[in-house]
Tab-separated table of C-alpha atoms in Angstrom:
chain	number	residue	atom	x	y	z
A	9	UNK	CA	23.752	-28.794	14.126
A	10	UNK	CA	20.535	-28.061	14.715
A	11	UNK	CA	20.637	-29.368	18.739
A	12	UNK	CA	23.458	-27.398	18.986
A	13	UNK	CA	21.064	-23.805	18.021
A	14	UNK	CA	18.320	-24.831	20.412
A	15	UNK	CA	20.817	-25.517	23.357
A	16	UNK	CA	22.792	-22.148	22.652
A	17	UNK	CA	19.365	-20.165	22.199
A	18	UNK	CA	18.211	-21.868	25.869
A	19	UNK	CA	21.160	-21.449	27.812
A	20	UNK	CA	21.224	-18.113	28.055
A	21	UNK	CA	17.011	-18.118	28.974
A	22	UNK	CA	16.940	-13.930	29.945
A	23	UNK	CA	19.095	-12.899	26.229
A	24	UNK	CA	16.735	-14.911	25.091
A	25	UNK	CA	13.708	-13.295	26.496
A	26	UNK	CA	15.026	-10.494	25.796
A	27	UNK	CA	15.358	-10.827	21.942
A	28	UNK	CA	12.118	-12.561	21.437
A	29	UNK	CA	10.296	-9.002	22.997
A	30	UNK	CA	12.386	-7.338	20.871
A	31	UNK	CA	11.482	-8.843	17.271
A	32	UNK	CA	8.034	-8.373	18.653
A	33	UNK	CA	7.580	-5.156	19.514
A	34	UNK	CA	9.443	-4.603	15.568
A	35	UNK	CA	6.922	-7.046	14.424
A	36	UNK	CA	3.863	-5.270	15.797
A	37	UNK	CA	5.228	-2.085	14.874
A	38	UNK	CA	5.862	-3.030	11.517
A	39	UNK	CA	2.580	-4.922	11.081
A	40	UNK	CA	0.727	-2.067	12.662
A	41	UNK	CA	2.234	0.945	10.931
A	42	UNK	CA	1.998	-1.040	7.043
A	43	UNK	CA	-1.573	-2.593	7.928
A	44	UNK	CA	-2.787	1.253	9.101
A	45	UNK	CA	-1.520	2.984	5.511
A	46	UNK	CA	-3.032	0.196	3.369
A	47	UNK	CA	-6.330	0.906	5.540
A	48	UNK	CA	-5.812	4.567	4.755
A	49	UNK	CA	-5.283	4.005	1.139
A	50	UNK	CA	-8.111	2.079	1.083
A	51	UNK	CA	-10.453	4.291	2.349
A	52	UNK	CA	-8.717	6.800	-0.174
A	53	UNK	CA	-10.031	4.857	-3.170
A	54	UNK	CA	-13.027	3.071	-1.941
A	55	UNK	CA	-15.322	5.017	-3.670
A	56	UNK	CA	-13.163	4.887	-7.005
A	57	UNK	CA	-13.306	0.734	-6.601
A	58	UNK	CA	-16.674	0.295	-5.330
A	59	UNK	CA	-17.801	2.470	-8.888
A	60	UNK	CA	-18.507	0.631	-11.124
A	61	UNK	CA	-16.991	2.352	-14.037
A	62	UNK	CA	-14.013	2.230	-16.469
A	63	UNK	CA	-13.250	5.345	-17.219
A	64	UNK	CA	-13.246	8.307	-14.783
A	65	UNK	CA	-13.069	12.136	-16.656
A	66	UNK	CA	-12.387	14.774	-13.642
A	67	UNK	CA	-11.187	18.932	-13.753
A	68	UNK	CA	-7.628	19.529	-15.186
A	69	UNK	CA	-4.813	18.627	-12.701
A	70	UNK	CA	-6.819	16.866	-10.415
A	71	UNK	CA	-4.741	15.331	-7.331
A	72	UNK	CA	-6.525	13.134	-5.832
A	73	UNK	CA	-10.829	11.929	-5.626
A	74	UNK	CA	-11.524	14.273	-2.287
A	75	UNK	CA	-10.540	17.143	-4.419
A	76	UNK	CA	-12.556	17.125	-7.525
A	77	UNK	CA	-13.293	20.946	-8.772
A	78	UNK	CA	-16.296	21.044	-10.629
A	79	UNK	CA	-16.741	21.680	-14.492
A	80	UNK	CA	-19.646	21.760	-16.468
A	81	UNK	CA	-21.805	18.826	-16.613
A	82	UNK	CA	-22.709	19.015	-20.536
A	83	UNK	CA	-19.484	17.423	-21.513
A	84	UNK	CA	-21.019	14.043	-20.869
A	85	UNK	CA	-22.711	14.704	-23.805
A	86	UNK	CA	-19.820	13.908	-25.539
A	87	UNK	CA	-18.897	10.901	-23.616
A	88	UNK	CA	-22.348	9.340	-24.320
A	89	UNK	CA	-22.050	9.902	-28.057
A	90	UNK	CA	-19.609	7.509	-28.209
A	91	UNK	CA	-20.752	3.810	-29.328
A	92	UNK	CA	-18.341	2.217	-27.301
A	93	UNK	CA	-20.271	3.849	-24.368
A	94	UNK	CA	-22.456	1.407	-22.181
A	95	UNK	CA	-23.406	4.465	-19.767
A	96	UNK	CA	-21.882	7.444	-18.247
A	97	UNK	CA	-22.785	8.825	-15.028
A	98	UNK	CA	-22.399	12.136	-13.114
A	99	UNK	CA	-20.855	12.525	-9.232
A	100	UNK	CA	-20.829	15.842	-7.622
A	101	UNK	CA	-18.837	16.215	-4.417
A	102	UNK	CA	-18.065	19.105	-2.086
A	103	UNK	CA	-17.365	20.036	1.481
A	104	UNK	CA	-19.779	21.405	4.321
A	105	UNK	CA	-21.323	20.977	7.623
A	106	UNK	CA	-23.999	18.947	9.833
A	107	UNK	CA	-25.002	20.148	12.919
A	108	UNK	CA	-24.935	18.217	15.902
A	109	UNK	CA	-27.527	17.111	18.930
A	110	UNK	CA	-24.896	19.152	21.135
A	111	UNK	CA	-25.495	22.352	19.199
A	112	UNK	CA	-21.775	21.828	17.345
A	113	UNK	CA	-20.782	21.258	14.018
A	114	UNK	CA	-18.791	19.096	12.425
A	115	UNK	CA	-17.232	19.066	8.909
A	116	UNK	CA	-18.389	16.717	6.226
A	117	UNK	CA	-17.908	15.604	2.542
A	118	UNK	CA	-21.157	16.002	0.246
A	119	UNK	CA	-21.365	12.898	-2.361
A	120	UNK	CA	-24.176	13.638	-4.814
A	121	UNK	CA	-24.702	10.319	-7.009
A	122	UNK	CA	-27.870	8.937	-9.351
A	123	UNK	CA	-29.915	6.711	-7.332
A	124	UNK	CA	-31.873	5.212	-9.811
A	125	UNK	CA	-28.057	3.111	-10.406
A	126	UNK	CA	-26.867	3.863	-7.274
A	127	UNK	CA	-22.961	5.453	-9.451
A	128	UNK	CA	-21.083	6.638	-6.984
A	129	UNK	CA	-23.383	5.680	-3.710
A	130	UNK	CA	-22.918	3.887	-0.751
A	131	UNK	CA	-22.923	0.023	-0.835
A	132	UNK	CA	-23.074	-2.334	1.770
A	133	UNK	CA	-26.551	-0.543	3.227
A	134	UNK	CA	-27.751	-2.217	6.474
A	135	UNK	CA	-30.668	0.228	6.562
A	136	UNK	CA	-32.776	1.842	3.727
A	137	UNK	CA	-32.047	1.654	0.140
A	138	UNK	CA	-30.091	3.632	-2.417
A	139	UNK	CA	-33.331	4.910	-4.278
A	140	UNK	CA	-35.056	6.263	-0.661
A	141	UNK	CA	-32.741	9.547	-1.507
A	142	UNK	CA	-34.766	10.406	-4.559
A	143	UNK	CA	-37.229	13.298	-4.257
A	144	UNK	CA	-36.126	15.554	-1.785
A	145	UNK	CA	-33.934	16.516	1.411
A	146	UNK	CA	-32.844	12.711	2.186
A	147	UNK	CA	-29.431	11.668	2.906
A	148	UNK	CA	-27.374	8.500	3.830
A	149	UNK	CA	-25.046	8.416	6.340
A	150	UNK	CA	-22.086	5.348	7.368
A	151	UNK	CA	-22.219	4.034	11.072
A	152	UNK	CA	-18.644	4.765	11.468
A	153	UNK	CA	-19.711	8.568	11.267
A	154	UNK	CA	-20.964	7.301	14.508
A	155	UNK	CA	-17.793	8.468	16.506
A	156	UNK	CA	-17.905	11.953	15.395
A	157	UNK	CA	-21.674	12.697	15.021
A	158	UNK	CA	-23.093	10.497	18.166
A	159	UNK	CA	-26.175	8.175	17.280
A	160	UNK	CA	-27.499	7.400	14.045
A	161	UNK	CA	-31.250	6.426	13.611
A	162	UNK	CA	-33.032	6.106	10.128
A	163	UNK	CA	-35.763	8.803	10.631
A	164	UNK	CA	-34.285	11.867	12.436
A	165	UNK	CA	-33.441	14.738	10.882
A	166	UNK	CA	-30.107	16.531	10.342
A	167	UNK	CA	-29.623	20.181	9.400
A	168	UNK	CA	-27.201	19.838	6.574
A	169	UNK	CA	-24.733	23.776	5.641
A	170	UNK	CA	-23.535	24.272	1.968
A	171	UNK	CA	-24.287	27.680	1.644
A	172	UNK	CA	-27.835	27.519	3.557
A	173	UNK	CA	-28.748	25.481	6.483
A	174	UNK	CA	-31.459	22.955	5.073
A	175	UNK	CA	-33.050	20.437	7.348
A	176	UNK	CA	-32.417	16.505	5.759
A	177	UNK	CA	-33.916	13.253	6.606
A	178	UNK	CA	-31.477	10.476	7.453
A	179	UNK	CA	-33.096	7.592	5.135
A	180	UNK	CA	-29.943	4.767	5.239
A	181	UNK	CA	-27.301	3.552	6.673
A	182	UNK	CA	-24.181	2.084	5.976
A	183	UNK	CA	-21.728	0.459	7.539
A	184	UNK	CA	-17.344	0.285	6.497
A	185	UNK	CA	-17.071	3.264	4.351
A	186	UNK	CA	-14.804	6.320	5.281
A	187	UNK	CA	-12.826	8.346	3.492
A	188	UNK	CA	-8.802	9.057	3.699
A	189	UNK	CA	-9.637	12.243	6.094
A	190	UNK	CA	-12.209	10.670	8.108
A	191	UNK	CA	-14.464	12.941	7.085
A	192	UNK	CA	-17.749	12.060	7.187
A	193	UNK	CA	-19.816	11.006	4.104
A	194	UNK	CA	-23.068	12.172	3.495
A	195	UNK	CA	-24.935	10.726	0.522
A	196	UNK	CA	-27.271	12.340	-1.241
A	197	UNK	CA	-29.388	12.393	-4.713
A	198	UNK	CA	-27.352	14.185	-7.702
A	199	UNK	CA	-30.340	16.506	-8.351
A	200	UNK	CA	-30.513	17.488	-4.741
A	201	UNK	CA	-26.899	18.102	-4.538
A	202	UNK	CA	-27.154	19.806	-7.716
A	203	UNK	CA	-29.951	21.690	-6.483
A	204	UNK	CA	-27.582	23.096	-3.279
A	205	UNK	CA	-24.156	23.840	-5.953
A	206	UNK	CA	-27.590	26.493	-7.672
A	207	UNK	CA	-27.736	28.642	-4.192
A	208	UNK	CA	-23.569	28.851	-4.827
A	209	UNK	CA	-24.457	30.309	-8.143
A	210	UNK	CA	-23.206	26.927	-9.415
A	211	UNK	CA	-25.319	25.418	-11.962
A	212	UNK	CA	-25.196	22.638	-14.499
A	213	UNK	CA	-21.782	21.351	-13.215
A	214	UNK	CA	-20.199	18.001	-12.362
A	215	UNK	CA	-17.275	17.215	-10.446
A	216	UNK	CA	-16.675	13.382	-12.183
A	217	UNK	CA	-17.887	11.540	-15.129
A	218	UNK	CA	-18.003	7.859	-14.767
A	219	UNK	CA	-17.832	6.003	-18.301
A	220	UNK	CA	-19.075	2.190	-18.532
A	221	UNK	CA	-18.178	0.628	-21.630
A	222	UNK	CA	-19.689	-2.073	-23.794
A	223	UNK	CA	-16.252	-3.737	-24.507
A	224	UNK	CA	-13.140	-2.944	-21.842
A	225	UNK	CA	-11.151	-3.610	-24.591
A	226	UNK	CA	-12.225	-0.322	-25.996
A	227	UNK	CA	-10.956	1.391	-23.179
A	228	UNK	CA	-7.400	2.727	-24.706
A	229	UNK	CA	-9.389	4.178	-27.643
A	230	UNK	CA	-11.852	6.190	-25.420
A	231	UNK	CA	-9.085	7.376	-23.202
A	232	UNK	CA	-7.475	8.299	-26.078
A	233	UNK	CA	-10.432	9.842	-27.791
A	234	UNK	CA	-11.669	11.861	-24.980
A	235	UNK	CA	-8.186	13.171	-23.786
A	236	UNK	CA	-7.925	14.939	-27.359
A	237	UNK	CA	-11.319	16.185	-27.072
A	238	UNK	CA	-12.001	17.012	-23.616
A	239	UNK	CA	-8.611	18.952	-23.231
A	240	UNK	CA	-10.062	21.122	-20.326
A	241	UNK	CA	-10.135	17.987	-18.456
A	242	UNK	CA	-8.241	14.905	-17.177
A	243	UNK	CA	-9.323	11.669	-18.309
A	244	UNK	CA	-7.770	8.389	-16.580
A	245	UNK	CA	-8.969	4.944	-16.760
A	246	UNK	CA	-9.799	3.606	-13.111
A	247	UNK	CA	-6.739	2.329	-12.290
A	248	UNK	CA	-4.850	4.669	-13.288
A	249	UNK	CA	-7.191	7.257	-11.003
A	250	UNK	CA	-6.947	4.836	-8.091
A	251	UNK	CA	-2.658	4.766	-8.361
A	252	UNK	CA	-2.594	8.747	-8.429
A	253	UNK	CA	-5.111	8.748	-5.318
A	254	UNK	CA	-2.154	6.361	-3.862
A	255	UNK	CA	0.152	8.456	-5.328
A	256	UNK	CA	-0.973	11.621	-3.855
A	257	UNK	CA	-1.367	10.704	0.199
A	258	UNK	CA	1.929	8.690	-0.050
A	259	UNK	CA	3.993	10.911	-1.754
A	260	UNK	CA	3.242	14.410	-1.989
A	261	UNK	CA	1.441	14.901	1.725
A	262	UNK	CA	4.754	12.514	3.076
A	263	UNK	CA	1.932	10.585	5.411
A	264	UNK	CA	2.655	7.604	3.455
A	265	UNK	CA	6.463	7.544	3.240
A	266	UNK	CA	6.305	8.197	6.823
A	267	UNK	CA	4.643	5.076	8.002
A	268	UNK	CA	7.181	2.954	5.738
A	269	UNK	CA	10.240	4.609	7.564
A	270	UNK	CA	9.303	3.999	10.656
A	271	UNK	CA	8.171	0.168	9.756
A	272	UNK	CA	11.696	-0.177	8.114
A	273	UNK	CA	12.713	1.256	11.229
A	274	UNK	CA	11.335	-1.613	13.488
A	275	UNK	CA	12.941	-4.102	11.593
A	276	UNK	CA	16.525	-2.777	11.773
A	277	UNK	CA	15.678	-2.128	15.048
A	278	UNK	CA	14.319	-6.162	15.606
A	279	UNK	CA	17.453	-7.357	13.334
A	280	UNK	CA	19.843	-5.326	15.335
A	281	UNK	CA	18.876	-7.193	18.410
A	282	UNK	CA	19.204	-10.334	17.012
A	283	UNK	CA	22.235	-9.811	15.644
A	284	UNK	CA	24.091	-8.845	18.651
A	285	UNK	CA	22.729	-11.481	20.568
A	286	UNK	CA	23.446	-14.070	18.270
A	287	UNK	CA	27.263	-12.502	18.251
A	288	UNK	CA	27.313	-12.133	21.179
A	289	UNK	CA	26.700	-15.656	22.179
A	290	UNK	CA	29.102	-16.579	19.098
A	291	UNK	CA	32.290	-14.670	21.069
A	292	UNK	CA	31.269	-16.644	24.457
A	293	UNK	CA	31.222	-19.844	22.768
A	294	UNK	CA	33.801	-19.177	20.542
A	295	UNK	CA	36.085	-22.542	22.280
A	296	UNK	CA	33.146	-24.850	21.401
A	297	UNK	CA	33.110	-23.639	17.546
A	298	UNK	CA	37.220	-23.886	18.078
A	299	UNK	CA	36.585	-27.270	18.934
A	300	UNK	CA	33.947	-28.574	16.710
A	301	UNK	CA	36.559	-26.827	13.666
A	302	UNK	CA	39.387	-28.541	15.192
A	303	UNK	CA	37.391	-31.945	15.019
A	304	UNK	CA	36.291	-31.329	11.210
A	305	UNK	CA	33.557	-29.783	11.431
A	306	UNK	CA	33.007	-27.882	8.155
A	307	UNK	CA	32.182	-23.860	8.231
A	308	UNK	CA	29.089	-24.698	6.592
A	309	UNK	CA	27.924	-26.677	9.355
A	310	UNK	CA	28.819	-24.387	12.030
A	311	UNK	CA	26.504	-21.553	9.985
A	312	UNK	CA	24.077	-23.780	9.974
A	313	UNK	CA	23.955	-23.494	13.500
A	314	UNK	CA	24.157	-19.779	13.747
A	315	UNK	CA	21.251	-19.486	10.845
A	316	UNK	CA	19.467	-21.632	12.777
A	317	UNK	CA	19.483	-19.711	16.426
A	318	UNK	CA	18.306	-16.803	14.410
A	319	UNK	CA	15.353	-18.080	12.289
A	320	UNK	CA	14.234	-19.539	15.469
A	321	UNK	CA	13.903	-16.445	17.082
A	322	UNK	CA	12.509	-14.315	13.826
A	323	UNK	CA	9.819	-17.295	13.781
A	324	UNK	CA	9.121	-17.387	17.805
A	325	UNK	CA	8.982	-13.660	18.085
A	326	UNK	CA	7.198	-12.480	14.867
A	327	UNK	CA	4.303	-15.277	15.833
A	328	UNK	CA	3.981	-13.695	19.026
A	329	UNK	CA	3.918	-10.534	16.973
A	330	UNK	CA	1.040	-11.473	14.947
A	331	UNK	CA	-0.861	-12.982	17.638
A	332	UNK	CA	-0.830	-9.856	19.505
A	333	UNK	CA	-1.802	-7.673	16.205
A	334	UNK	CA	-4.731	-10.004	15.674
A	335	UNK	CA	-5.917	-9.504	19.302
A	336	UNK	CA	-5.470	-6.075	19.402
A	337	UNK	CA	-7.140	-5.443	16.175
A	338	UNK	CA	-10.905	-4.582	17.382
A	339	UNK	CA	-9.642	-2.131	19.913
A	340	UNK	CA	-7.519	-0.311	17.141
A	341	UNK	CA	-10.702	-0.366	14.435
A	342	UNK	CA	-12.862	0.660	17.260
A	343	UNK	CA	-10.688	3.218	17.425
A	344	UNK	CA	-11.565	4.761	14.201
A	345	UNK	CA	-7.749	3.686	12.962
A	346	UNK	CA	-8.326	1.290	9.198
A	347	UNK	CA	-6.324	-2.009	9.727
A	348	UNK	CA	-6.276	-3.653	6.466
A	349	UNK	CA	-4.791	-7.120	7.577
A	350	UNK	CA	-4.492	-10.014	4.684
A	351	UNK	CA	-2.559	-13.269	4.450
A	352	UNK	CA	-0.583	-11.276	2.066
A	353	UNK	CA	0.755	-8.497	4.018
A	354	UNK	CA	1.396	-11.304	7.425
A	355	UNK	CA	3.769	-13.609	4.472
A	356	UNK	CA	5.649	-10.714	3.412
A	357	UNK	CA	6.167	-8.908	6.343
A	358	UNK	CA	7.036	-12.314	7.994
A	359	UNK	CA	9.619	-13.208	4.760
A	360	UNK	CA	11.082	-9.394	6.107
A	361	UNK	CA	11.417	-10.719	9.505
A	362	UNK	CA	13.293	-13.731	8.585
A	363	UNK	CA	15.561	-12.236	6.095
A	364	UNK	CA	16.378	-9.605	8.398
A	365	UNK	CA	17.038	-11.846	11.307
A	366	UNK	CA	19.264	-14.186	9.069
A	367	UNK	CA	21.186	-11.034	7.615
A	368	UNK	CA	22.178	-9.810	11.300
A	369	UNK	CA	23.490	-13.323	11.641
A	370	UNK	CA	26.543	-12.555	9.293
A	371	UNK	CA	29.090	-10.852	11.477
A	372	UNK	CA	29.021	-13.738	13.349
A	373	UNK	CA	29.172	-16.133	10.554
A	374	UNK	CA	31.692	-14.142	9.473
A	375	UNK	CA	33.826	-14.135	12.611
A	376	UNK	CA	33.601	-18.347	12.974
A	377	UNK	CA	35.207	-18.454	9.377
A	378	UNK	CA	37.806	-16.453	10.519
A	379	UNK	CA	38.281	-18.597	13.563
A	380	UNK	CA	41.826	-20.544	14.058
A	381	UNK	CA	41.059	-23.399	16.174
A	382	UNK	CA	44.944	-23.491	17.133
A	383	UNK	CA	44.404	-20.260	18.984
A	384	UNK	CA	41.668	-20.913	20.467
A	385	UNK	CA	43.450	-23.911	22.122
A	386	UNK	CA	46.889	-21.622	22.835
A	387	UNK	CA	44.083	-19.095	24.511
């Protein structure tokens, strides 16, 4: 039954047309809107996954890593006494300003980290090194800051506003790291950061804890341990930090449930369009199904030729769909939009297509097995 879908699909060449551009306009859509939140969510917890750490211990009723609120920094003292500790490590992070070449400013996020480990820094430095922050005003900026801040060139300085304006030396570059906001990162040494939270009045505070431990097993006993004794604070393994990060965007801002609807939306929208079609085509050929029933053709077989016009036209059109995602992908990331694009998300997303494409082909399964070849022949 197979020739029989090809020659139905083809001899209607426009419908056809037609319902290939319209699975892949769903398909890019879909690909598009799902590839952009994953990129988002990404950049949401790329500093949580690029730490290497086990244990994360942040203020009380923290929502999400871009807003930490800071809390004294002697509690680590109680997070190194612990044998099962390997190390623990101290981020500081907070919100203020760089001026730009233009005389403008632009908002950015503050990320104070150790750089004698490099906890909490950048990675994936084309330029300088994570230690070249120690000892003064030096900073490390990403080269997708690019976009907002103009040119970046190891050696210039940038006049950095916390509470002050202080001149700092651009030392390093990265390159891929943003955050959820697009904010801007700016690196810097913990004591220097530190030394900026003092003109606030601020002193001798930390906005994270980062616990490395000897054993992971250990790590339900620490949690444990430290949630009874650090009861000002939230302690949450790094998983369980990354899903409320997730958690957060998707759910409580509604940015994340947003991009799902309108993917679902795309493929009702795709299946919708093949479904008609493919009933559509069913009602005008409705005397050669009458026919091929009245010879003995079995229902089964006649599905099999409905199926068939439809998973041809999921395949044909999502592949176009994909193709046109992959090309248009450096113009979107150039962009400043996060595409996170796996083999993963093009096999499920394709499995969506097909299923969706095969579901909108029961009316007109349906409406064959309810076909009397008599009539047909009467009509």
């Amino acid at each position: 039954m197979y020739w029989l879908a090809l020659k139905m699909l083809f001899h209607q060449k426009m419908r056809l047309l037609i319902t290939l551009i319209g699975i892949t306009v769903s398909a890019v859509l879909a690909l598009v809107e799902i590839a952009i939140y994953l990129g988002m969510m990404g950049n949401a917890t790329s500093i949580i996954r690029h730490t290497d750490g086990d244990i994360w211990v942040a203020s009380k009723n923290v929502q999400s890593f871009d807003f930490a609120l800071p809390f004294p920094s002697q509690r680590i003292d109680t997070v190194r006494g612990l044998p099962q500790v390997q190390w623990a490590e101290k981020i500081l992070l907070n919100y203020g300003f760089i001026k730009l070449a233009n005389g403008g400013r632009e908002q950015v996020q503050f990320i104070g980290y150790n750089p004698d480990n490099g906890v909490g820094g950048p990675w994936n430095l084309v330029e300088g090194k994570l230690t070249d922050v120690k000892g003064g005003r030096y900073m490390i900026l990403d080269k997708t800051s690019e976009q907002r801040l103009g040119h970046l060139q190891t050696g210039s300085l940038w006049e950095l506003t916390f509470i002050r304006e202080h001149a700092f030396k651009l030392v390093g570059l990265s390159q891929g790291i943003k955050s959820f906001t697009t904010i801007p990162l700016v690196f810097l040494s913990y004591n220097e950061m530190d030394r900026l939270f003092s003109e606030a009045g601020w002193s001798n505070l930390t906005c994270y804890i980062v616990v490395k431990l000897k054993n992971p097993t250990d790590q339900a006993a620490v949690v444990s341990y430290l949630r009874q004794n650090l009861k000002d604070n939230d302690v949450f393994t790094t998983d369980e930090f990354m899903r409320k990060t997730i958690l957060y965007w998707t759910v409580q801002t509604g940015m994340g449930m947003a991009f799902f609807i309108t993917a679902a939306l795309a493929l009702i929208i795709g299946g919708t369009i093949v479904g008609q079609t493919i009933y559509t085509s069913t009602l005008e050929h409705l005397r050669e199904y009458g026919t091929l029933k009245a010879i003995g053709a079995r229902n089964q077989e006649i599905d099999q030729a409905i199926f068939a016009q439809a998973a041809i036209s999921g395949v044909a059109g999502y592949a176009v769909g994909a193709l046109l995602v992959l090309l248009m992908r450096g113009g979107i990331e150039s962009a400043g939009v996060p595409l996170y694009l796996s083999p993963t998300l093009f096999a499920g997303l394709f499995v969506a297509v097909l299923v969706m494409c095969l579901a909108s082909a029961y009316f007109s399964v349906a409406r064959v097995h309810r076909l009397d070849p008599v009539s047909v022949f009467k009509a």
